[in-house]
């Protein structure tokens, strides 16, 4: 995501996109030169600079990049395979790889935005394969393996499946490892939110979110940004009567107060609390964003997305 604020007109949107693109490139350049600390404003406490999580076969390192991106390294011990999931800042990834003694073998790009592909070419070397969305292959630096929805692949001896989650960008994909109960969603889905609809259509985006919502509830959802506190304010504005949401918002506040991340989340809690996954099940949300009986689910989603784009809570 290149800023989650919202623009009220075409000029405002174009300016915001250009400004963020320019500032992201500048920040990334600072990362490369080593004069910029990748621990941005969301990571004020050292305990949050690097975390380690595990699934059945993977060790997953999570660490901050740029101002609010998360970096992920996925490591499979028996093969030694290590994948970077999106690469906003090459220096942050290189540092984490060195610290853990891992050698990079794969890069998994979810979409073409610069804060997800900016470090591709600095990290690519002999043996490193870059995977990326087939419908954005011309925009993915150094891409070796274009993939699309429904494609299957193997990483570290573990089977993965590509999900088509277009909407934020038209060709956006997610990397799902069913046996690990893990999905890397980029900017398609956030904790308590979803990405801006920069290129896709409401029908496309809603279809993508439905596909993600169908994943098992225990699936760990690794998104690309720490936007949860802001997303929580919007979610409360459209569904204040949701007791599960009220409880989760308090948990988010507590974690952020300690400088701790709110990602990953579980698909089960997203289904109970994320307004973008609830537009067809919550009368409260529909009423608060002006959904009518004549609106299709995709049109209802579009109204929620527009409400978030203009929200100033």
mmCIF file of C-alpha atoms in Angstrom:
data_model
loop_
_atom_site.group_PDB
_atom_site.id
_atom_site.type_symbol
_atom_site.label_atom_id
_atom_site.label_comp_id
_atom_site.label_asym_id
_atom_site.label_seq_id
_atom_site.Cartn_x
_atom_site.Cartn_y
_atom_site.Cartn_z
ATOM 1 C CA UNK A 1 0.000 0.000 0.000
ATOM 2 C CA UNK A 2 1.317 3.446 -0.829
ATOM 3 C CA UNK A 3 -0.558 5.351 1.911
ATOM 4 C CA UNK A 4 -3.915 4.527 3.415
ATOM 5 C CA UNK A 5 -5.491 7.940 3.586
ATOM 6 C CA UNK A 6 -7.869 8.429 0.674
ATOM 7 C CA UNK A 7 -8.239 11.218 -1.930
ATOM 8 C CA UNK A 8 -11.406 13.078 -2.736
ATOM 9 C CA UNK A 9 -10.624 13.873 -6.341
ATOM 10 C CA UNK A 10 -8.444 12.765 -9.199
ATOM 11 C CA UNK A 11 -5.857 15.485 -8.633
ATOM 12 C CA UNK A 12 -5.595 14.660 -4.963
ATOM 13 C CA UNK A 13 -5.207 10.955 -5.696
ATOM 14 C CA UNK A 14 -2.542 11.575 -8.345
ATOM 15 C CA UNK A 15 -0.616 13.936 -6.077
ATOM 16 C CA UNK A 16 -0.782 11.555 -3.134
ATOM 17 C CA UNK A 17 0.366 8.625 -5.239
ATOM 18 C CA UNK A 18 3.266 10.578 -6.773
ATOM 19 C CA UNK A 19 4.326 12.028 -3.433
ATOM 20 C CA UNK A 20 4.325 8.655 -1.717
ATOM 21 C CA UNK A 21 6.129 7.010 -4.630
ATOM 22 C CA UNK A 22 8.818 9.693 -4.478
ATOM 23 C CA UNK A 23 9.197 9.541 -0.720
ATOM 24 C CA UNK A 24 9.251 5.740 -0.745
ATOM 25 C CA UNK A 25 12.026 5.719 -3.344
ATOM 26 C CA UNK A 26 13.972 8.250 -1.255
ATOM 27 C CA UNK A 27 13.523 6.237 1.926
ATOM 28 C CA UNK A 28 14.552 3.046 0.136
ATOM 29 C CA UNK A 29 17.670 4.784 -1.152
ATOM 30 C CA UNK A 30 18.540 5.806 2.405
ATOM 31 C CA UNK A 31 18.097 2.180 3.447
ATOM 32 C CA UNK A 32 20.574 1.077 0.807
ATOM 33 C CA UNK A 33 23.155 3.678 1.870
ATOM 34 C CA UNK A 34 22.833 2.717 5.512
ATOM 35 C CA UNK A 35 21.957 6.194 6.818
ATOM 36 C CA UNK A 36 18.332 5.373 7.572
ATOM 37 C CA UNK A 37 17.212 3.194 10.444
ATOM 38 C CA UNK A 38 14.529 0.788 9.243
ATOM 39 C CA UNK A 39 12.801 0.967 12.616
ATOM 40 C CA UNK A 40 10.153 3.533 11.698
ATOM 41 C CA UNK A 41 7.562 5.306 13.800
ATOM 42 C CA UNK A 42 5.517 2.154 14.463
ATOM 43 C CA UNK A 43 8.502 0.352 15.985
ATOM 44 C CA UNK A 44 9.685 2.565 18.811
ATOM 45 C CA UNK A 45 10.705 -0.268 21.149
ATOM 46 C CA UNK A 46 13.603 -2.631 20.442
ATOM 47 C CA UNK A 47 11.522 -5.698 21.320
ATOM 48 C CA UNK A 48 9.544 -5.190 18.114
ATOM 49 C CA UNK A 49 12.480 -4.919 15.710
ATOM 50 C CA UNK A 50 12.580 -8.637 14.916
ATOM 51 C CA UNK A 51 10.269 -11.506 15.801
ATOM 52 C CA UNK A 52 10.396 -15.226 15.112
ATOM 53 C CA UNK A 53 7.338 -17.375 14.512
ATOM 54 C CA UNK A 54 6.960 -20.966 13.415
ATOM 55 C CA UNK A 55 4.572 -23.138 11.458
ATOM 56 C CA UNK A 56 4.870 -26.906 11.009
ATOM 57 C CA UNK A 57 7.829 -26.672 8.601
ATOM 58 C CA UNK A 58 8.766 -22.983 8.475
ATOM 59 C CA UNK A 59 10.585 -20.517 10.669
ATOM 60 C CA UNK A 60 9.239 -17.044 9.860
ATOM 61 C CA UNK A 61 11.197 -13.901 10.693
ATOM 62 C CA UNK A 62 9.191 -10.668 10.846
ATOM 63 C CA UNK A 63 10.880 -7.275 11.024
ATOM 64 C CA UNK A 64 10.142 -3.610 10.232
ATOM 65 C CA UNK A 65 11.001 -1.954 6.924
ATOM 66 C CA UNK A 66 10.608 1.673 5.832
ATOM 67 C CA UNK A 67 7.980 3.500 7.919
ATOM 68 C CA UNK A 68 5.243 0.901 8.313
ATOM 69 C CA UNK A 69 6.034 -2.100 6.108
ATOM 70 C CA UNK A 70 6.749 -5.535 7.515
ATOM 71 C CA UNK A 71 9.496 -7.664 6.069
ATOM 72 C CA UNK A 72 9.234 -11.455 6.131
ATOM 73 C CA UNK A 73 11.799 -14.190 5.679
ATOM 74 C CA UNK A 74 10.494 -17.743 5.454
ATOM 75 C CA UNK A 75 13.058 -20.456 6.173
ATOM 76 C CA UNK A 76 12.836 -24.233 5.771
ATOM 77 C CA UNK A 77 15.624 -25.874 7.743
ATOM 78 C CA UNK A 78 16.071 -29.240 6.006
ATOM 79 C CA UNK A 79 16.549 -27.742 2.523
ATOM 80 C CA UNK A 80 18.029 -24.427 3.618
ATOM 81 C CA UNK A 81 15.572 -22.599 1.366
ATOM 82 C CA UNK A 82 14.801 -19.036 2.440
ATOM 83 C CA UNK A 83 12.234 -16.768 0.804
ATOM 84 C CA UNK A 84 11.792 -13.026 1.147
ATOM 85 C CA UNK A 85 8.131 -12.053 0.903
ATOM 86 C CA UNK A 86 8.141 -8.659 -0.816
ATOM 87 C CA UNK A 87 11.259 -6.541 -0.401
ATOM 88 C CA UNK A 88 10.710 -2.867 0.473
ATOM 89 C CA UNK A 89 14.262 -2.346 1.721
ATOM 90 C CA UNK A 90 17.162 -4.560 0.647
ATOM 91 C CA UNK A 91 19.357 -3.487 3.561
ATOM 92 C CA UNK A 92 16.838 -4.639 6.173
ATOM 93 C CA UNK A 93 16.594 -8.047 4.543
ATOM 94 C CA UNK A 94 20.345 -8.403 4.117
ATOM 95 C CA UNK A 95 20.866 -7.554 7.769
ATOM 96 C CA UNK A 96 18.267 -10.083 8.924
ATOM 97 C CA UNK A 97 19.701 -12.815 6.688
ATOM 98 C CA UNK A 98 23.180 -12.225 8.074
ATOM 99 C CA UNK A 99 21.970 -12.186 11.660
ATOM 100 C CA UNK A 100 20.214 -15.533 11.238
ATOM 101 C CA UNK A 101 22.831 -17.178 9.024
ATOM 102 C CA UNK A 102 20.311 -17.864 6.254
ATOM 103 C CA UNK A 103 20.986 -17.737 2.516
ATOM 104 C CA UNK A 104 18.290 -16.242 0.292
ATOM 105 C CA UNK A 105 16.944 -18.580 -2.391
ATOM 106 C CA UNK A 106 13.571 -17.050 -3.360
ATOM 107 C CA UNK A 107 11.758 -13.730 -3.525
ATOM 108 C CA UNK A 108 7.954 -13.797 -3.517
ATOM 109 C CA UNK A 109 6.428 -10.529 -4.767
ATOM 110 C CA UNK A 110 2.700 -10.044 -4.215
ATOM 111 C CA UNK A 111 2.288 -6.986 -6.471
ATOM 112 C CA UNK A 112 4.247 -4.339 -8.316
ATOM 113 C CA UNK A 113 4.213 -1.368 -5.922
ATOM 114 C CA UNK A 114 7.668 -0.022 -5.195
ATOM 115 C CA UNK A 115 7.458 -0.604 -1.459
ATOM 116 C CA UNK A 116 7.153 -4.322 -2.264
ATOM 117 C CA UNK A 117 9.704 -4.716 -5.080
ATOM 118 C CA UNK A 118 12.243 -1.947 -4.394
ATOM 119 C CA UNK A 119 14.914 -4.313 -3.093
ATOM 120 C CA UNK A 120 14.549 -7.035 -5.735
ATOM 121 C CA UNK A 121 17.625 -6.312 -7.797
ATOM 122 C CA UNK A 122 19.917 -5.629 -4.834
ATOM 123 C CA UNK A 123 18.986 -8.972 -3.286
ATOM 124 C CA UNK A 124 18.960 -11.011 -6.462
ATOM 125 C CA UNK A 125 22.083 -13.066 -7.094
ATOM 126 C CA UNK A 126 22.936 -16.448 -8.568
ATOM 127 C CA UNK A 127 20.367 -18.987 -7.528
ATOM 128 C CA UNK A 128 17.779 -16.520 -6.226
ATOM 129 C CA UNK A 129 14.504 -16.926 -8.090
ATOM 130 C CA UNK A 130 11.992 -14.078 -8.134
ATOM 131 C CA UNK A 131 8.330 -15.077 -8.279
ATOM 132 C CA UNK A 132 5.670 -12.484 -9.053
ATOM 133 C CA UNK A 133 2.191 -11.947 -10.479
ATOM 134 C CA UNK A 134 1.900 -12.972 -14.105
ATOM 135 C CA UNK A 135 -0.470 -10.102 -14.863
ATOM 136 C CA UNK A 136 2.120 -7.592 -13.616
ATOM 137 C CA UNK A 137 5.258 -9.323 -14.837
ATOM 138 C CA UNK A 138 6.439 -6.297 -16.827
ATOM 139 C CA UNK A 139 6.470 -4.294 -13.578
ATOM 140 C CA UNK A 140 8.304 -6.787 -11.342
ATOM 141 C CA UNK A 141 12.089 -6.148 -11.411
ATOM 142 C CA UNK A 142 14.086 -9.268 -12.173
ATOM 143 C CA UNK A 143 11.124 -11.628 -12.306
ATOM 144 C CA UNK A 144 11.991 -15.249 -13.170
ATOM 145 C CA UNK A 145 8.766 -17.129 -12.484
ATOM 146 C CA UNK A 146 5.459 -15.389 -13.303
ATOM 147 C CA UNK A 147 2.564 -17.034 -11.433
ATOM 148 C CA UNK A 148 -1.199 -16.589 -11.302
ATOM 149 C CA UNK A 149 -4.253 -17.697 -9.386
ATOM 150 C CA UNK A 150 -4.540 -21.468 -9.059
ATOM 151 C CA UNK A 151 -0.875 -22.152 -9.816
ATOM 152 C CA UNK A 152 0.914 -24.527 -7.472
ATOM 153 C CA UNK A 153 4.588 -24.433 -6.572
ATOM 154 C CA UNK A 154 7.028 -25.980 -4.133
ATOM 155 C CA UNK A 155 9.252 -24.198 -1.660
ATOM 156 C CA UNK A 156 11.441 -26.032 0.811
ATOM 157 C CA UNK A 157 9.658 -29.263 -0.015
ATOM 158 C CA UNK A 158 6.339 -27.660 0.977
ATOM 159 C CA UNK A 159 3.485 -27.191 -1.470
ATOM 160 C CA UNK A 160 2.215 -23.671 -1.988
ATOM 161 C CA UNK A 161 -0.715 -22.286 -3.920
ATOM 162 C CA UNK A 162 -1.135 -18.925 -5.603
ATOM 163 C CA UNK A 163 -4.352 -17.034 -4.911
ATOM 164 C CA UNK A 164 -5.684 -14.342 -7.239
ATOM 165 C CA UNK A 165 -6.458 -11.447 -4.903
ATOM 166 C CA UNK A 166 -6.639 -8.585 -7.399
ATOM 167 C CA UNK A 167 -8.269 -5.310 -6.431
ATOM 168 C CA UNK A 168 -5.590 -3.230 -4.739
ATOM 169 C CA UNK A 169 -3.712 -3.756 -7.993
ATOM 170 C CA UNK A 170 -5.221 -5.722 -10.864
ATOM 171 C CA UNK A 171 -2.711 -8.551 -10.753
ATOM 172 C CA UNK A 172 -2.180 -8.828 -6.980
ATOM 173 C CA UNK A 173 -1.540 -12.375 -5.732
ATOM 174 C CA UNK A 174 -1.200 -14.091 -2.350
ATOM 175 C CA UNK A 175 1.039 -17.013 -1.387
ATOM 176 C CA UNK A 176 -0.875 -19.686 0.519
ATOM 177 C CA UNK A 177 0.716 -22.699 2.200
ATOM 178 C CA UNK A 178 -2.285 -24.828 3.214
ATOM 179 C CA UNK A 179 -0.346 -27.446 5.186
ATOM 180 C CA UNK A 180 1.349 -24.673 7.174
ATOM 181 C CA UNK A 181 -1.892 -22.696 7.774
ATOM 182 C CA UNK A 182 -0.108 -19.583 6.504
ATOM 183 C CA UNK A 183 -0.987 -17.009 3.850
ATOM 184 C CA UNK A 184 1.043 -13.970 2.759
ATOM 185 C CA UNK A 185 -1.465 -11.446 1.436
ATOM 186 C CA UNK A 186 0.561 -8.310 0.710
ATOM 187 C CA UNK A 187 -1.860 -5.371 0.603
ATOM 188 C CA UNK A 188 -4.982 -7.318 -0.363
ATOM 189 C CA UNK A 189 -6.069 -7.782 3.250
ATOM 190 C CA UNK A 190 -4.927 -6.042 6.412
ATOM 191 C CA UNK A 191 -5.637 -6.682 10.051
ATOM 192 C CA UNK A 192 -9.086 -5.045 10.379
ATOM 193 C CA UNK A 193 -8.844 -3.620 6.864
ATOM 194 C CA UNK A 194 -7.956 -4.066 3.208
ATOM 195 C CA UNK A 195 -5.862 -2.227 0.663
ATOM 196 C CA UNK A 196 -7.032 0.767 -1.297
ATOM 197 C CA UNK A 197 -8.635 -0.033 -4.620
ATOM 198 C CA UNK A 198 -6.015 1.627 -6.817
ATOM 199 C CA UNK A 199 -6.496 -0.406 -10.003
ATOM 200 C CA UNK A 200 -9.159 -3.071 -9.592
ATOM 201 C CA UNK A 201 -12.943 -2.991 -9.593
ATOM 202 C CA UNK A 202 -15.356 -3.560 -6.702
ATOM 203 C CA UNK A 203 -16.455 -6.875 -8.176
ATOM 204 C CA UNK A 204 -12.863 -8.060 -8.571
ATOM 205 C CA UNK A 205 -11.838 -6.953 -5.080
ATOM 206 C CA UNK A 206 -14.927 -8.391 -3.397
ATOM 207 C CA UNK A 207 -14.378 -11.716 -5.158
ATOM 208 C CA UNK A 208 -10.783 -11.705 -3.902
ATOM 209 C CA UNK A 209 -11.829 -11.010 -0.315
ATOM 210 C CA UNK A 210 -14.431 -13.765 -0.470
ATOM 211 C CA UNK A 211 -11.719 -16.188 -1.536
ATOM 212 C CA UNK A 212 -9.529 -15.184 1.389
ATOM 213 C CA UNK A 213 -12.478 -15.396 3.777
ATOM 214 C CA UNK A 214 -12.973 -19.026 2.786
ATOM 215 C CA UNK A 215 -9.568 -20.021 4.168
ATOM 216 C CA UNK A 216 -9.629 -22.013 7.425
ATOM 217 C CA UNK A 217 -10.087 -19.910 10.537
ATOM 218 C CA UNK A 218 -6.735 -20.997 11.982
ATOM 219 C CA UNK A 219 -4.859 -19.586 8.959
ATOM 220 C CA UNK A 220 -2.218 -17.048 10.005
ATOM 221 C CA UNK A 221 -2.602 -13.929 7.862
ATOM 222 C CA UNK A 222 0.663 -12.103 7.212
ATOM 223 C CA UNK A 223 -0.063 -8.692 5.705
ATOM 224 C CA UNK A 224 2.469 -6.089 4.646
ATOM 225 C CA UNK A 225 1.752 -3.077 6.866
ATOM 226 C CA UNK A 226 1.087 -2.075 10.452
ATOM 227 C CA UNK A 227 -2.168 -0.188 9.856
ATOM 228 C CA UNK A 228 -4.259 -1.895 12.505
ATOM 229 C CA UNK A 229 -4.739 0.978 14.947
ATOM 230 C CA UNK A 230 -6.093 3.255 12.211
ATOM 231 C CA UNK A 231 -8.182 0.453 10.763
ATOM 232 C CA UNK A 232 -9.642 -0.197 14.201
ATOM 233 C CA UNK A 233 -10.974 3.364 14.445
ATOM 234 C CA UNK A 234 -12.806 2.991 11.158
ATOM 235 C CA UNK A 235 -14.118 -0.455 12.034
ATOM 236 C CA UNK A 236 -15.561 0.911 15.281
ATOM 237 C CA UNK A 237 -17.222 3.762 13.408
ATOM 238 C CA UNK A 238 -19.217 1.363 11.227
ATOM 239 C CA UNK A 239 -19.825 -1.535 13.636
ATOM 240 C CA UNK A 240 -19.630 -0.285 17.243
ATOM 241 C CA UNK A 241 -22.102 -2.936 18.375
ATOM 242 C CA UNK A 242 -19.777 -5.811 17.487
ATOM 243 C CA UNK A 243 -18.577 -7.173 20.844
ATOM 244 C CA UNK A 244 -15.787 -9.179 19.209
ATOM 245 C CA UNK A 245 -14.535 -5.997 17.568
ATOM 246 C CA UNK A 246 -14.667 -3.990 20.803
ATOM 247 C CA UNK A 247 -12.554 -6.634 22.535
ATOM 248 C CA UNK A 248 -10.074 -6.821 19.678
ATOM 249 C CA UNK A 249 -9.647 -3.045 19.530
ATOM 250 C CA UNK A 250 -8.627 -3.021 23.192
ATOM 251 C CA UNK A 251 -6.084 -5.744 22.468
ATOM 252 C CA UNK A 252 -4.722 -3.720 19.539
ATOM 253 C CA UNK A 253 -4.355 -0.625 21.717
ATOM 254 C CA UNK A 254 -2.497 -2.607 24.356
ATOM 255 C CA UNK A 255 -0.061 -4.108 21.868
ATOM 256 C CA UNK A 256 0.650 -0.823 20.137
ATOM 257 C CA UNK A 257 1.199 0.894 23.485
ATOM 258 C CA UNK A 258 3.994 -1.625 24.084
ATOM 259 C CA UNK A 259 5.435 -1.130 20.609
ATOM 260 C CA UNK A 260 4.382 -4.642 19.609
ATOM 261 C CA UNK A 261 3.026 -5.647 16.194
ATOM 262 C CA UNK A 262 -0.581 -6.666 15.627
ATOM 263 C CA UNK A 263 0.356 -8.856 12.665
ATOM 264 C CA UNK A 264 -0.064 -11.709 11.926
ATOM 265 C CA UNK A 265 -3.716 -12.198 12.721
ATOM 266 C CA UNK A 266 -5.922 -15.270 12.339
ATOM 267 C CA UNK A 267 -8.515 -15.537 9.595
ATOM 268 C CA UNK A 268 -11.095 -16.456 12.209
ATOM 269 C CA UNK A 269 -10.728 -13.116 14.001
ATOM 270 C CA UNK A 270 -10.743 -11.223 10.697
ATOM 271 C CA UNK A 271 -14.060 -12.868 9.800
ATOM 272 C CA UNK A 272 -15.507 -11.714 13.122
ATOM 273 C CA UNK A 273 -14.137 -8.165 13.147
ATOM 274 C CA UNK A 274 -12.878 -6.933 9.753
ATOM 275 C CA UNK A 275 -15.568 -4.727 8.181
ATOM 276 C CA UNK A 276 -14.408 -5.534 4.653
ATOM 277 C CA UNK A 277 -15.118 -9.216 5.227
ATOM 278 C CA UNK A 278 -18.472 -8.493 6.860
ATOM 279 C CA UNK A 279 -20.279 -6.295 4.344
ATOM 280 C CA UNK A 280 -22.698 -9.096 3.487
ATOM 281 C CA UNK A 281 -23.325 -10.315 7.044
ATOM 282 C CA UNK A 282 -23.544 -7.199 9.214
ATOM 283 C CA UNK A 283 -26.715 -5.130 9.062
ATOM 284 C CA UNK A 284 -25.008 -2.532 11.255
ATOM 285 C CA UNK A 285 -22.196 -1.961 8.761
ATOM 286 C CA UNK A 286 -24.608 -1.845 5.835
ATOM 287 C CA UNK A 287 -26.811 0.685 7.581
ATOM 288 C CA UNK A 288 -23.905 2.926 8.592
ATOM 289 C CA UNK A 289 -22.435 3.168 5.079
ATOM 290 C CA UNK A 290 -25.766 3.528 3.281
ATOM 291 C CA UNK A 291 -26.114 0.122 1.642
ATOM 292 C CA UNK A 292 -29.563 -0.412 0.151
ATOM 293 C CA UNK A 293 -31.496 -3.592 -0.589
ATOM 294 C CA UNK A 294 -30.843 -3.010 -4.280
ATOM 295 C CA UNK A 295 -27.052 -3.030 -3.846
ATOM 296 C CA UNK A 296 -25.113 -6.133 -4.798
ATOM 297 C CA UNK A 297 -22.473 -7.425 -2.348
ATOM 298 C CA UNK A 298 -19.771 -5.869 -4.552
ATOM 299 C CA UNK A 299 -21.574 -2.517 -4.480
ATOM 300 C CA UNK A 300 -21.889 -2.820 -0.711
ATOM 301 C CA UNK A 301 -18.150 -3.476 -0.471
ATOM 302 C CA UNK A 302 -17.486 -0.412 -2.637
ATOM 303 C CA UNK A 303 -19.484 1.749 -0.226
ATOM 304 C CA UNK A 304 -17.462 0.490 2.727
ATOM 305 C CA UNK A 305 -14.230 1.114 0.820
ATOM 306 C CA UNK A 306 -15.307 4.667 -0.071
ATOM 307 C CA UNK A 307 -16.268 5.317 3.544
ATOM 308 C CA UNK A 308 -12.794 4.250 4.637
ATOM 309 C CA UNK A 309 -11.139 6.374 1.940
ATOM 310 C CA UNK A 310 -12.810 9.510 3.306
ATOM 311 C CA UNK A 311 -12.699 8.578 7.006
ATOM 312 C CA UNK A 312 -10.916 11.108 9.181
ATOM 313 C CA UNK A 313 -11.456 9.622 12.630
#
